[in-house]
Amino acid sequence: MDFLTAMEIAKSGLTAERARLNITAMNIANANTTRTMEGGPYRAKSVVFRATPLAEPVPAFGEVLDTARGRLRKVEVTEVLEDETAFKEVFDPGHPDADENGIVRFPNVEVAEQMVDMISAQRAYDANVTALDSVKAMALRALDISR
């Protein structure tokens, strides 16, 4: 594995975690949104990750290298799913979005869950940055050896 391969894997992790953090931030920002462009309250979203092979096996590099590359995986966001759980219903007859019974439907966003997801995304992002820094340090040390 060369330095660029390790950097590509760390980059894919950074990109995926940034997408997860963006979705989490959007969920928290819309935790009280009762009216969306589609109509109705905001529906919480989540990100689906998938491990993908780093590169297609290249027959020119030999079978051993092909096998090693076939095992390396990077991560990518495959889709953003909407949470299909029920909306929260609150009795508030004075709210502008209340129905005829005075019930207001609020988003199905659990702020505590979103905060945990945000911290998890931040930790994973930090780990990928650390991996990237390690690769960079190793490359610089390799250059020092060659001097």
mmCIF file of N, CA and C in Angstrom, residues 5-117:
data_model
loop_
_atom_site.group_PDB
_atom_site.id
_atom_site.type_symbol
_atom_site.label_atom_id
_atom_site.label_comp_id
_atom_site.label_asym_id
_atom_site.label_seq_id
_atom_site.Cartn_x
_atom_site.Cartn_y
_atom_site.Cartn_z
ATOM 1 N N THR A 5 -2.763 5.614 -1.341
ATOM 2 C CA THR A 5 -3.878 4.723 -1.045
ATOM 3 C C THR A 5 -4.415 4.984 0.353
ATOM 4 N N ALA A 6 -3.518 5.099 1.326
ATOM 5 C CA ALA A 6 -3.950 5.385 2.695
ATOM 6 C C ALA A 6 -4.640 6.746 2.772
ATOM 7 N N MET A 7 -4.117 7.701 2.027
ATOM 8 C CA MET A 7 -4.747 9.025 2.019
ATOM 9 C C MET A 7 -6.131 8.974 1.384
ATOM 10 N N GLU A 8 -6.296 8.160 0.351
ATOM 11 C CA GLU A 8 -7.603 8.053 -0.304
ATOM 12 C C GLU A 8 -8.634 7.420 0.623
ATOM 13 N N ILE A 9 -8.200 6.416 1.383
ATOM 14 C CA ILE A 9 -9.117 5.779 2.333
ATOM 15 C C ILE A 9 -9.523 6.774 3.417
ATOM 16 N N ALA A 10 -8.547 7.512 3.954
ATOM 17 C CA ALA A 10 -8.865 8.506 4.990
ATOM 18 C C ALA A 10 -9.758 9.610 4.420
ATOM 19 N N LYS A 11 -9.507 9.993 3.184
ATOM 20 C CA LYS A 11 -10.341 11.026 2.545
ATOM 21 C C LYS A 11 -11.791 10.563 2.402
ATOM 22 N N SER A 12 -11.969 9.310 2.039
ATOM 23 C CA SER A 12 -13.345 8.811 1.913
ATOM 24 C C SER A 12 -14.047 8.827 3.267
ATOM 25 N N GLY A 13 -13.299 8.521 4.329
ATOM 26 C CA GLY A 13 -13.882 8.587 5.669
ATOM 27 C C GLY A 13 -14.244 10.004 6.060
ATOM 28 N N LEU A 14 -13.375 10.955 5.723
ATOM 29 C CA LEU A 14 -13.667 12.361 6.026
ATOM 30 C C LEU A 14 -14.917 12.827 5.283
ATOM 31 N N THR A 15 -15.017 12.464 4.033
ATOM 32 C CA THR A 15 -16.171 12.875 3.226
ATOM 33 C C THR A 15 -17.468 12.274 3.772
ATOM 34 N N ALA A 16 -17.418 10.997 4.132
ATOM 35 C CA ALA A 16 -18.623 10.334 4.649
ATOM 36 C C ALA A 16 -19.037 10.925 5.993
ATOM 37 N N GLU A 17 -18.072 11.168 6.866
ATOM 38 C CA GLU A 17 -18.419 11.710 8.188
ATOM 39 C C GLU A 17 -18.905 13.145 8.082
ATOM 40 N N ARG A 18 -18.379 13.892 7.138
ATOM 41 C CA ARG A 18 -18.882 15.256 6.933
ATOM 42 C C ARG A 18 -20.340 15.216 6.483
ATOM 43 N N ALA A 19 -20.677 14.278 5.599
ATOM 44 C CA ALA A 19 -22.072 14.143 5.166
ATOM 45 C C ALA A 19 -22.960 13.766 6.345
ATOM 46 N N ARG A 20 -22.473 12.861 7.189
ATOM 47 C CA ARG A 20 -23.254 12.458 8.367
ATOM 48 C C ARG A 20 -23.447 13.632 9.319
ATOM 49 N N LEU A 21 -22.400 14.421 9.495
ATOM 50 C CA LEU A 21 -22.500 15.592 10.363
ATOM 51 C C LEU A 21 -23.468 16.622 9.787
ATOM 52 N N ASN A 22 -23.453 16.796 8.474
ATOM 53 C CA ASN A 22 -24.384 17.737 7.838
ATOM 54 C C ASN A 22 -25.838 17.302 8.037
ATOM 55 N N ILE A 23 -26.103 16.008 7.888
ATOM 56 C CA ILE A 23 -27.470 15.505 8.084
ATOM 57 C C ILE A 23 -27.891 15.679 9.534
ATOM 58 N N THR A 24 -26.982 15.385 10.458
ATOM 59 C CA THR A 24 -27.300 15.549 11.879
ATOM 60 C C THR A 24 -27.591 17.012 12.198
ATOM 61 N N ALA A 25 -26.772 17.911 11.659
ATOM 62 C CA ALA A 25 -27.003 19.345 11.894
ATOM 63 C C ALA A 25 -28.349 19.773 11.319
ATOM 64 N N MET A 26 -28.703 19.240 10.157
ATOM 65 C CA MET A 26 -29.993 19.569 9.550
ATOM 66 C C MET A 26 -31.139 19.054 10.413
ATOM 67 N N ASN A 27 -30.988 17.858 10.962
ATOM 68 C CA ASN A 27 -32.030 17.309 11.833
ATOM 69 C C ASN A 27 -32.215 18.166 13.079
ATOM 70 N N ILE A 28 -31.115 18.575 13.696
ATOM 71 C CA ILE A 28 -31.206 19.399 14.911
ATOM 72 C C ILE A 28 -31.795 20.769 14.572
ATOM 73 N N ALA A 29 -31.381 21.331 13.460
ATOM 74 C CA ALA A 29 -31.885 22.648 13.074
ATOM 75 C C ALA A 29 -33.398 22.628 12.823
ATOM 76 N N ASN A 30 -33.908 21.499 12.349
ATOM 77 C CA ASN A 30 -35.333 21.399 12.026
ATOM 78 C C ASN A 30 -36.127 20.633 13.077
ATOM 79 N N ALA A 31 -35.615 20.542 14.286
ATOM 80 C CA ALA A 31 -36.272 19.763 15.339
ATOM 81 C C ALA A 31 -37.650 20.309 15.695
ATOM 82 N N ASN A 32 -37.939 21.564 15.391
ATOM 83 C CA ASN A 32 -39.235 22.150 15.713
ATOM 84 C C ASN A 32 -39.960 22.674 14.475
ATOM 85 N N THR A 33 -39.553 22.238 13.296
ATOM 86 C CA THR A 33 -40.172 22.705 12.057
ATOM 87 C C THR A 33 -41.479 21.955 11.813
ATOM 88 N N THR A 34 -42.575 22.664 11.843
ATOM 89 C CA THR A 34 -43.885 22.032 11.656
ATOM 90 C C THR A 34 -44.418 22.205 10.244
ATOM 91 N N ARG A 35 -43.737 23.008 9.450
ATOM 92 C CA ARG A 35 -44.213 23.262 8.091
ATOM 93 C C ARG A 35 -43.028 23.200 7.123
ATOM 94 N N THR A 36 -43.063 22.263 6.180
ATOM 95 C CA THR A 36 -41.994 22.138 5.190
ATOM 96 C C THR A 36 -42.535 22.455 3.797
ATOM 97 N N MET A 37 -41.637 22.481 2.843
ATOM 98 C CA MET A 37 -42.047 22.742 1.459
ATOM 99 C C MET A 37 -42.936 21.613 0.925
ATOM 100 N N GLU A 38 -42.701 20.394 1.402
ATOM 101 C CA GLU A 38 -43.499 19.245 0.958
ATOM 102 C C GLU A 38 -44.833 19.173 1.692
ATOM 103 N N GLY A 39 -44.986 19.989 2.717
ATOM 104 C CA GLY A 39 -46.184 19.945 3.539
ATOM 105 C C GLY A 39 -45.964 19.048 4.749
ATOM 106 N N GLY A 40 -46.529 19.439 5.880
ATOM 107 C CA GLY A 40 -46.365 18.643 7.095
ATOM 108 C C GLY A 40 -45.054 18.956 7.790
ATOM 109 N N PRO A 41 -44.836 18.293 8.928
ATOM 110 C CA PRO A 41 -43.616 18.533 9.688
ATOM 111 C C PRO A 41 -42.379 17.923 9.025
ATOM 112 N N TYR A 42 -41.239 18.375 9.487
ATOM 113 C CA TYR A 42 -39.955 17.854 9.006
ATOM 114 C C TYR A 42 -39.804 16.406 9.447
ATOM 115 N N ARG A 43 -39.258 15.586 8.576
ATOM 116 C CA ARG A 43 -39.013 14.172 8.897
ATOM 117 C C ARG A 43 -37.502 13.964 9.041
ATOM 118 N N ALA A 44 -37.083 13.338 10.164
ATOM 119 C CA ALA A 44 -35.656 13.110 10.435
ATOM 120 C C ALA A 44 -35.033 12.260 9.331
ATOM 121 N N LYS A 45 -33.773 12.505 9.081
ATOM 122 C CA LYS A 45 -33.048 11.774 8.041
ATOM 123 C C LYS A 45 -31.816 11.102 8.646
ATOM 124 N N SER A 46 -31.357 10.043 7.993
ATOM 125 C CA SER A 46 -30.122 9.374 8.422
ATOM 126 C C SER A 46 -29.331 8.963 7.184
ATOM 127 N N VAL A 47 -28.038 8.772 7.384
ATOM 128 C CA VAL A 47 -27.120 8.473 6.290
ATOM 129 C C VAL A 47 -26.795 6.984 6.302
ATOM 130 N N VAL A 48 -26.721 6.388 5.124
ATOM 131 C CA VAL A 48 -26.334 4.982 4.984
ATOM 132 C C VAL A 48 -24.943 4.948 4.362
ATOM 133 N N PHE A 49 -24.026 4.274 5.067
ATOM 134 C CA PHE A 49 -22.661 4.114 4.556
ATOM 135 C C PHE A 49 -22.523 2.737 3.917
ATOM 136 N N ARG A 50 -21.592 2.649 2.979
ATOM 137 C CA ARG A 50 -21.289 1.363 2.356
ATOM 138 C C ARG A 50 -19.786 1.274 2.116
ATOM 139 N N ALA A 51 -19.212 0.115 2.433
ATOM 140 C CA ALA A 51 -17.798 -0.123 2.150
ATOM 141 C C ALA A 51 -17.672 -0.555 0.697
ATOM 142 N N THR A 52 -16.796 0.092 -0.024
ATOM 143 C CA THR A 52 -16.604 -0.243 -1.430
ATOM 144 C C THR A 52 -15.142 -0.568 -1.669
ATOM 145 N N PRO A 53 -14.868 -1.433 -2.614
ATOM 146 C CA PRO A 53 -13.460 -1.728 -2.921
ATOM 147 C C PRO A 53 -12.740 -0.455 -3.339
ATOM 148 N N LEU A 54 -11.515 -0.353 -2.916
ATOM 149 C CA LEU A 54 -10.748 0.846 -3.231
ATOM 150 C C LEU A 54 -10.548 1.007 -4.727
ATOM 151 N N ALA A 55 -10.227 -0.085 -5.381
ATOM 152 C CA ALA A 55 -10.027 -0.021 -6.831
ATOM 153 C C ALA A 55 -10.346 -1.385 -7.412
ATOM 154 N N GLU A 56 -10.729 -1.376 -8.637
ATOM 155 C CA GLU A 56 -10.935 -2.645 -9.328
ATOM 156 C C GLU A 56 -9.582 -3.338 -9.457
ATOM 157 N N PRO A 57 -9.554 -4.647 -9.338
ATOM 158 C CA PRO A 57 -8.280 -5.344 -9.500
ATOM 159 C C PRO A 57 -7.662 -5.059 -10.873
ATOM 160 N N VAL A 58 -6.394 -4.776 -10.859
ATOM 161 C CA VAL A 58 -5.677 -4.469 -12.094
ATOM 162 C C VAL A 58 -4.817 -5.673 -12.444
ATOM 163 N N PRO A 59 -5.102 -6.359 -13.537
ATOM 164 C CA PRO A 59 -4.371 -7.585 -13.841
ATOM 165 C C PRO A 59 -2.890 -7.357 -14.110
ATOM 166 N N ALA A 60 -2.484 -6.190 -14.486
ATOM 167 C CA ALA A 60 -1.091 -5.955 -14.841
ATOM 168 C C ALA A 60 -0.146 -5.984 -13.639
ATOM 169 N N PHE A 61 -0.641 -5.820 -12.427
ATOM 170 C CA PHE A 61 0.228 -5.761 -11.251
ATOM 171 C C PHE A 61 0.412 -7.094 -10.554
ATOM 172 N N GLY A 62 -0.126 -8.116 -11.077
ATOM 173 C CA GLY A 62 0.090 -9.422 -10.490
ATOM 174 C C GLY A 62 -1.005 -9.821 -9.522
ATOM 175 N N GLU A 63 -1.055 -11.083 -9.277
ATOM 176 C CA GLU A 63 -2.153 -11.606 -8.472
ATOM 177 C C GLU A 63 -2.070 -11.182 -7.010
ATOM 178 N N VAL A 64 -0.871 -11.098 -6.453
ATOM 179 C CA VAL A 64 -0.729 -10.722 -5.035
ATOM 180 C C VAL A 64 -1.215 -9.309 -4.817
ATOM 181 N N LEU A 65 -0.815 -8.409 -5.641
ATOM 182 C CA LEU A 65 -1.238 -7.016 -5.503
ATOM 183 C C LEU A 65 -2.739 -6.889 -5.724
ATOM 184 N N ASP A 66 -3.272 -7.644 -6.654
ATOM 185 C CA ASP A 66 -4.722 -7.616 -6.888
ATOM 186 C C ASP A 66 -5.488 -8.071 -5.659
ATOM 187 N N THR A 67 -4.991 -9.111 -5.029
ATOM 188 C CA THR A 67 -5.661 -9.622 -3.840
ATOM 189 C C THR A 67 -5.617 -8.587 -2.719
ATOM 190 N N ALA A 68 -4.486 -7.950 -2.537
ATOM 191 C CA ALA A 68 -4.361 -6.930 -1.493
ATOM 192 C C ALA A 68 -5.287 -5.755 -1.773
ATOM 193 N N ARG A 69 -5.364 -5.308 -2.982
ATOM 194 C CA ARG A 69 -6.225 -4.176 -3.312
ATOM 195 C C ARG A 69 -7.700 -4.543 -3.178
ATOM 196 N N GLY A 70 -8.009 -5.784 -3.465
ATOM 197 C CA GLY A 70 -9.392 -6.217 -3.358
ATOM 198 C C GLY A 70 -9.907 -6.191 -1.926
ATOM 199 N N ARG A 71 -9.002 -6.276 -0.956
ATOM 200 C CA ARG A 71 -9.401 -6.259 0.444
ATOM 201 C C ARG A 71 -9.534 -4.846 0.993
ATOM 202 N N LEU A 72 -8.902 -3.903 0.382
ATOM 203 C CA LEU A 72 -8.965 -2.531 0.883
ATOM 204 C C LEU A 72 -10.317 -1.931 0.558
ATOM 205 N N ARG A 73 -10.883 -1.324 1.552
ATOM 206 C CA ARG A 73 -12.217 -0.752 1.381
ATOM 207 C C ARG A 73 -12.209 0.703 1.798
ATOM 208 N N LYS A 74 -12.957 1.486 1.078
ATOM 209 C CA LYS A 74 -13.212 2.854 1.489
ATOM 210 C C LYS A 74 -14.706 2.967 1.750
ATOM 211 N N VAL A 75 -15.107 4.053 2.308
ATOM 212 C CA VAL A 75 -16.513 4.224 2.663
ATOM 213 C C VAL A 75 -17.130 5.290 1.763
ATOM 214 N N GLU A 76 -18.383 5.116 1.478
ATOM 215 C CA GLU A 76 -19.105 6.131 0.726
ATOM 216 C C GLU A 76 -20.550 6.176 1.208
ATOM 217 N N VAL A 77 -21.158 7.320 1.026
ATOM 218 C CA VAL A 77 -22.562 7.492 1.387
ATOM 219 C C VAL A 77 -23.395 6.992 0.222
ATOM 220 N N THR A 78 -24.239 6.013 0.482
ATOM 221 C CA THR A 78 -25.046 5.470 -0.605
ATOM 222 C C THR A 78 -26.401 6.164 -0.703
ATOM 223 N N GLU A 79 -26.980 6.481 0.434
ATOM 224 C CA GLU A 79 -28.280 7.149 0.384
ATOM 225 C C GLU A 79 -28.571 7.832 1.711
ATOM 226 N N VAL A 80 -29.516 8.744 1.636
ATOM 227 C CA VAL A 80 -30.026 9.415 2.828
ATOM 228 C C VAL A 80 -31.470 8.965 2.986
ATOM 229 N N LEU A 81 -31.749 8.323 4.125
ATOM 230 C CA LEU A 81 -33.081 7.776 4.372
ATOM 231 C C LEU A 81 -33.877 8.686 5.293
ATOM 232 N N GLU A 82 -35.181 8.704 5.071
ATOM 233 C CA GLU A 82 -36.062 9.427 5.981
ATOM 234 C C GLU A 82 -36.546 8.472 7.053
ATOM 235 N N ASP A 83 -36.587 8.958 8.278
ATOM 236 C CA ASP A 83 -37.072 8.175 9.408
ATOM 237 C C ASP A 83 -38.597 8.104 9.320
ATOM 238 N N GLU A 84 -39.124 6.897 9.263
ATOM 239 C CA GLU A 84 -40.568 6.723 9.073
ATOM 240 C C GLU A 84 -41.348 6.605 10.379
ATOM 241 N N THR A 85 -40.702 6.871 11.505
ATOM 242 C CA THR A 85 -41.434 6.811 12.772
ATOM 243 C C THR A 85 -42.470 7.933 12.822
ATOM 244 N N ALA A 86 -43.428 7.748 13.707
ATOM 245 C CA ALA A 86 -44.543 8.702 13.788
ATOM 246 C C ALA A 86 -44.076 10.059 14.303
ATOM 247 N N PHE A 87 -44.807 11.076 13.887
ATOM 248 C CA PHE A 87 -44.513 12.424 14.379
ATOM 249 C C PHE A 87 -44.992 12.564 15.814
ATOM 250 N N LYS A 88 -44.392 13.499 16.532
ATOM 251 C CA LYS A 88 -44.843 13.796 17.890
ATOM 252 C C LYS A 88 -46.093 14.660 17.801
ATOM 253 N N GLU A 89 -47.087 14.328 18.587
ATOM 254 C CA GLU A 89 -48.312 15.120 18.579
ATOM 255 C C GLU A 89 -48.451 15.834 19.921
ATOM 256 N N VAL A 90 -48.662 17.134 19.846
ATOM 257 C CA VAL A 90 -48.745 17.969 21.041
ATOM 258 C C VAL A 90 -50.050 18.757 20.968
ATOM 259 N N PHE A 91 -50.748 18.817 22.092
ATOM 260 C CA PHE A 91 -51.989 19.606 22.134
ATOM 261 C C PHE A 91 -51.613 21.075 22.351
ATOM 262 N N ASP A 92 -51.829 21.891 21.350
ATOM 263 C CA ASP A 92 -51.522 23.322 21.418
ATOM 264 C C ASP A 92 -52.497 24.043 20.472
ATOM 265 N N PRO A 93 -53.713 24.332 20.927
ATOM 266 C CA PRO A 93 -54.718 24.922 20.031
ATOM 267 C C PRO A 93 -54.335 26.308 19.513
ATOM 268 N N GLY A 94 -53.425 26.997 20.177
ATOM 269 C CA GLY A 94 -53.024 28.325 19.728
ATOM 270 C C GLY A 94 -51.960 28.325 18.641
ATOM 271 N N HIS A 95 -51.419 27.174 18.337
ATOM 272 C CA HIS A 95 -50.352 27.086 17.327
ATOM 273 C C HIS A 95 -50.962 27.264 15.933
ATOM 274 N N PRO A 96 -50.284 27.990 15.024
ATOM 275 C CA PRO A 96 -50.842 28.192 13.670
ATOM 276 C C PRO A 96 -50.996 26.904 12.860
ATOM 277 N N ASP A 97 -50.265 25.864 13.190
ATOM 278 C CA ASP A 97 -50.371 24.597 12.451
ATOM 279 C C ASP A 97 -51.222 23.563 13.178
ATOM 280 N N ALA A 98 -51.975 23.973 14.169
ATOM 281 C CA ALA A 98 -52.835 23.030 14.896
ATOM 282 C C ALA A 98 -54.014 22.627 14.014
ATOM 283 N N ASP A 99 -54.424 21.361 14.144
ATOM 284 C CA ASP A 99 -55.599 20.913 13.386
ATOM 285 C C ASP A 99 -56.874 21.300 14.133
ATOM 286 N N GLU A 100 -58.011 20.835 13.647
ATOM 287 C CA GLU A 100 -59.291 21.226 14.241
ATOM 288 C C GLU A 100 -59.436 20.762 15.692
ATOM 289 N N ASN A 101 -58.660 19.744 16.099
ATOM 290 C CA ASN A 101 -58.703 19.254 17.478
ATOM 291 C C ASN A 101 -57.640 19.922 18.369
ATOM 292 N N GLY A 102 -56.858 20.839 17.799
ATOM 293 C CA GLY A 102 -55.812 21.516 18.555
ATOM 294 C C GLY A 102 -54.513 20.741 18.648
ATOM 295 N N ILE A 103 -54.371 19.702 17.842
ATOM 296 C CA ILE A 103 -53.154 18.877 17.854
ATOM 297 C C ILE A 103 -52.170 19.421 16.813
ATOM 298 N N VAL A 104 -50.933 19.594 17.248
ATOM 299 C CA VAL A 104 -49.851 20.008 16.356
ATOM 300 C C VAL A 104 -48.906 18.827 16.195
ATOM 301 N N ARG A 105 -48.566 18.525 14.968
ATOM 302 C CA ARG A 105 -47.607 17.440 14.700
ATOM 303 C C ARG A 105 -46.216 18.044 14.566
ATOM 304 N N PHE A 106 -45.295 17.582 15.436
ATOM 305 C CA PHE A 106 -43.918 18.049 15.421
ATOM 306 C C PHE A 106 -43.021 16.991 14.784
ATOM 307 N N PRO A 107 -41.836 17.380 14.326
ATOM 308 C CA PRO A 107 -40.922 16.422 13.682
ATOM 309 C C PRO A 107 -40.568 15.250 14.590
ATOM 310 N N ASN A 108 -40.174 14.150 13.974
ATOM 311 C CA ASN A 108 -39.782 12.949 14.711
ATOM 312 C C ASN A 108 -38.292 12.960 15.030
ATOM 313 N N VAL A 109 -37.755 14.118 15.323
ATOM 314 C CA VAL A 109 -36.332 14.273 15.617
ATOM 315 C C VAL A 109 -36.127 14.173 17.126
ATOM 316 N N GLU A 110 -35.275 13.236 17.538
ATOM 317 C CA GLU A 110 -34.864 13.126 18.938
ATOM 318 C C GLU A 110 -33.527 13.848 19.064
ATOM 319 N N VAL A 111 -33.560 14.996 19.702
ATOM 320 C CA VAL A 111 -32.357 15.833 19.763
ATOM 321 C C VAL A 111 -31.227 15.114 20.503
ATOM 322 N N ALA A 112 -31.532 14.380 21.564
ATOM 323 C CA ALA A 112 -30.481 13.664 22.308
ATOM 324 C C ALA A 112 -29.790 12.632 21.401
ATOM 325 N N GLU A 113 -30.588 11.895 20.603
ATOM 326 C CA GLU A 113 -29.996 10.927 19.663
ATOM 327 C C GLU A 113 -29.131 11.636 18.638
ATOM 328 N N GLN A 114 -29.602 12.767 18.168
ATOM 329 C CA GLN A 114 -28.839 13.519 17.166
ATOM 330 C C GLN A 114 -27.521 14.032 17.745
ATOM 331 N N MET A 115 -27.541 14.431 19.015
ATOM 332 C CA MET A 115 -26.309 14.902 19.654
ATOM 333 C C MET A 115 -25.299 13.757 19.772
ATOM 334 N N VAL A 116 -25.778 12.569 20.129
ATOM 335 C CA VAL A 116 -24.887 11.406 20.215
ATOM 336 C C VAL A 116 -24.317 11.083 18.838
ATOM 337 N N ASP A 117 -25.165 11.137 17.819
ATOM 338 C CA ASP A 117 -24.715 10.866 16.455
ATOM 339 C C ASP A 117 -23.698 11.917 16.009
#
